[in-house]
Amino acid sequence: MDNMQLRSEQAVLYSMLMNPSTIHDIMSKVSCDMFITPINKVIFEAAYELYLSQEPINAVSLSQSIMKKNTMHKREAVQEITAITSYKPTGINELES
């Protein structure tokens, strides 16, 4: 796993959590299989399920959704959500191709 991939995954999750207006665009362009980090994949899958259910996607709803699942990495995923919400992306948009 290279650092750029990890930072890109974190930037996608950060965008969803900090700017809800980006969620529709992200969900139409990004899929679960694009995530390499298992913890970030768990977070994105939970966000996608909330999106399909038309539920709000925020740190609390994501954490609650993940904790209800019988999945590996759920505690680490909740910790990662906390870390992502404190993440400060650089001025360079890592998501644009």
PDB file of C-alpha atoms in Angstrom:
ATOM      1  CA  MET A   1       0.000   0.000   0.000  1.00  0.00           C
ATOM      2  CA  ASP A   2       1.590   3.242  -0.983  1.00  0.00           C
ATOM      3  CA  ASN A   3       1.134   6.480   0.891  1.00  0.00           C
ATOM      4  CA  MET A   4      -0.557   8.227  -2.071  1.00  0.00           C
ATOM      5  CA  GLN A   5      -3.285   5.559  -2.227  1.00  0.00           C
ATOM      6  CA  LEU A   6      -3.918   5.847   1.508  1.00  0.00           C
ATOM      7  CA  ARG A   7      -4.094   9.650   1.329  1.00  0.00           C
ATOM      8  CA  SER A   8      -6.440   9.444  -1.660  1.00  0.00           C
ATOM      9  CA  GLU A   9      -8.783   7.096   0.185  1.00  0.00           C
ATOM     10  CA  GLN A  10      -8.730   9.379   3.226  1.00  0.00           C
ATOM     11  CA  ALA A  11      -9.449  12.412   1.025  1.00  0.00           C
ATOM     12  CA  VAL A  12     -12.536  10.720  -0.451  1.00  0.00           C
ATOM     13  CA  LEU A  13     -13.852   9.797   2.994  1.00  0.00           C
ATOM     14  CA  TYR A  14     -12.995  13.252   4.347  1.00  0.00           C
ATOM     15  CA  SER A  15     -14.936  14.898   1.510  1.00  0.00           C
ATOM     16  CA  MET A  16     -18.028  12.819   2.237  1.00  0.00           C
ATOM     17  CA  LEU A  17     -17.906  13.506   5.961  1.00  0.00           C
ATOM     18  CA  MET A  18     -17.073  17.190   5.842  1.00  0.00           C
ATOM     19  CA  ASN A  19     -19.029  18.280   2.773  1.00  0.00           C
ATOM     20  CA  PRO A  20     -22.301  16.355   2.346  1.00  0.00           C
ATOM     21  CA  SER A  21     -22.959  18.066  -1.005  1.00  0.00           C
ATOM     22  CA  THR A  22     -20.154  15.921  -2.493  1.00  0.00           C
ATOM     23  CA  ILE A  23     -21.718  12.587  -1.539  1.00  0.00           C
ATOM     24  CA  HIS A  24     -23.802  12.087  -4.679  1.00  0.00           C
ATOM     25  CA  ASP A  25     -20.849  12.832  -6.972  1.00  0.00           C
ATOM     26  CA  ILE A  26     -18.543  10.569  -4.995  1.00  0.00           C
ATOM     27  CA  MET A  27     -21.016   7.691  -4.939  1.00  0.00           C
ATOM     28  CA  SER A  28     -21.474   7.944  -8.710  1.00  0.00           C
ATOM     29  CA  LYS A  29     -17.706   7.798  -9.368  1.00  0.00           C
ATOM     30  CA  VAL A  30     -16.220   5.658  -6.601  1.00  0.00           C
ATOM     31  CA  SER A  31     -16.933   2.047  -5.682  1.00  0.00           C
ATOM     32  CA  CYS A  32     -15.969  -0.158  -2.750  1.00  0.00           C
ATOM     33  CA  ASP A  33     -13.550  -2.201  -4.820  1.00  0.00           C
ATOM     34  CA  MET A  34     -11.423   0.926  -5.402  1.00  0.00           C
ATOM     35  CA  PHE A  35     -10.404   0.911  -1.732  1.00  0.00           C
ATOM     36  CA  ILE A  36      -7.303  -1.083  -0.895  1.00  0.00           C
ATOM     37  CA  THR A  37      -7.151  -0.371   2.836  1.00  0.00           C
ATOM     38  CA  PRO A  38      -9.568  -2.781   4.570  1.00  0.00           C
ATOM     39  CA  ILE A  39     -10.533  -0.224   7.221  1.00  0.00           C
ATOM     40  CA  ASN A  40     -11.319   2.475   4.658  1.00  0.00           C
ATOM     41  CA  LYS A  41     -13.252  -0.078   2.623  1.00  0.00           C
ATOM     42  CA  VAL A  42     -15.438  -0.877   5.661  1.00  0.00           C
ATOM     43  CA  ILE A  43     -16.085   2.851   6.128  1.00  0.00           C
ATOM     44  CA  PHE A  44     -16.967   3.403   2.477  1.00  0.00           C
ATOM     45  CA  GLU A  45     -19.247   0.350   2.378  1.00  0.00           C
ATOM     46  CA  ALA A  46     -21.148   1.657   5.416  1.00  0.00           C
ATOM     47  CA  ALA A  47     -21.401   5.104   3.817  1.00  0.00           C
ATOM     48  CA  TYR A  48     -22.693   3.555   0.606  1.00  0.00           C
ATOM     49  CA  GLU A  49     -25.371   1.613   2.492  1.00  0.00           C
ATOM     50  CA  LEU A  50     -26.452   4.794   4.289  1.00  0.00           C
ATOM     51  CA  TYR A  51     -26.518   6.607   0.947  1.00  0.00           C
ATOM     52  CA  LEU A  52     -28.741   3.946  -0.629  1.00  0.00           C
ATOM     53  CA  SER A  53     -31.068   4.153   2.388  1.00  0.00           C
ATOM     54  CA  GLN A  54     -31.128   7.946   2.042  1.00  0.00           C
ATOM     55  CA  GLU A  55     -29.816   8.282   5.587  1.00  0.00           C
ATOM     56  CA  PRO A  56     -27.462  11.093   6.600  1.00  0.00           C
ATOM     57  CA  ILE A  57     -23.781  10.333   6.290  1.00  0.00           C
ATOM     58  CA  ASN A  58     -21.753  11.792   9.127  1.00  0.00           C
ATOM     59  CA  ALA A  59     -19.263  10.571  11.717  1.00  0.00           C
ATOM     60  CA  VAL A  60     -21.983   9.492  14.152  1.00  0.00           C
ATOM     61  CA  SER A  61     -24.225   7.671  11.662  1.00  0.00           C
ATOM     62  CA  LEU A  62     -21.222   5.949  10.058  1.00  0.00           C
ATOM     63  CA  SER A  63     -19.820   4.833  13.401  1.00  0.00           C
ATOM     64  CA  GLN A  64     -23.203   3.491  14.532  1.00  0.00           C
ATOM     65  CA  SER A  65     -23.724   1.667  11.250  1.00  0.00           C
ATOM     66  CA  ILE A  66     -20.286   0.051  11.404  1.00  0.00           C
ATOM     67  CA  MET A  67     -20.657  -1.026  15.037  1.00  0.00           C
ATOM     68  CA  LYS A  68     -23.903  -2.857  14.185  1.00  0.00           C
ATOM     69  CA  LYS A  69     -22.102  -4.973  11.584  1.00  0.00           C
ATOM     70  CA  ASN A  70     -20.442  -8.291  12.180  1.00  0.00           C
ATOM     71  CA  THR A  71     -17.271  -7.362  10.369  1.00  0.00           C
ATOM     72  CA  MET A  72     -13.553  -7.331  10.986  1.00  0.00           C
ATOM     73  CA  HIS A  73     -11.919  -3.986  11.610  1.00  0.00           C
ATOM     74  CA  LYS A  74     -15.072  -2.330  12.974  1.00  0.00           C
ATOM     75  CA  ARG A  75     -13.374  -0.807  16.014  1.00  0.00           C
ATOM     76  CA  GLU A  76     -10.440   0.335  13.893  1.00  0.00           C
ATOM     77  CA  ALA A  77     -12.872   1.784  11.350  1.00  0.00           C
ATOM     78  CA  VAL A  78     -14.599   3.871  14.016  1.00  0.00           C
ATOM     79  CA  GLN A  79     -11.184   5.111  15.197  1.00  0.00           C
ATOM     80  CA  GLU A  80     -10.288   5.928  11.585  1.00  0.00           C
ATOM     81  CA  ILE A  81     -13.480   7.987  11.200  1.00  0.00           C
ATOM     82  CA  THR A  82     -12.330  10.090  14.147  1.00  0.00           C
ATOM     83  CA  ALA A  83      -8.893  10.479  12.569  1.00  0.00           C
ATOM     84  CA  ILE A  84     -10.357  11.355   9.163  1.00  0.00           C
ATOM     85  CA  THR A  85     -12.548  14.079  10.615  1.00  0.00           C
ATOM     86  CA  SER A  86      -9.368  15.687  12.005  1.00  0.00           C
ATOM     87  CA  TYR A  87      -7.526  15.161   8.697  1.00  0.00           C
ATOM     88  CA  LYS A  88      -6.541  18.340   6.878  1.00  0.00           C
ATOM     89  CA  PRO A  89      -6.105  17.650   3.160  1.00  0.00           C
ATOM     90  CA  THR A  90      -3.535  19.622   1.246  1.00  0.00           C
ATOM     91  CA  GLY A  91      -4.451  22.312  -1.245  1.00  0.00           C
ATOM     92  CA  ILE A  92      -3.789  19.891  -4.090  1.00  0.00           C
ATOM     93  CA  ASN A  93      -6.919  18.012  -5.075  1.00  0.00           C
ATOM     94  CA  GLU A  94      -5.712  14.410  -5.028  1.00  0.00           C
ATOM     95  CA  LEU A  95      -8.992  13.113  -6.406  1.00  0.00           C
ATOM     96  CA  GLU A  96      -8.857  14.762  -9.812  1.00  0.00           C
ATOM     97  CA  SER A  97      -7.295  12.805 -12.605  1.00  0.00           C
TER      98      SER A  97
END
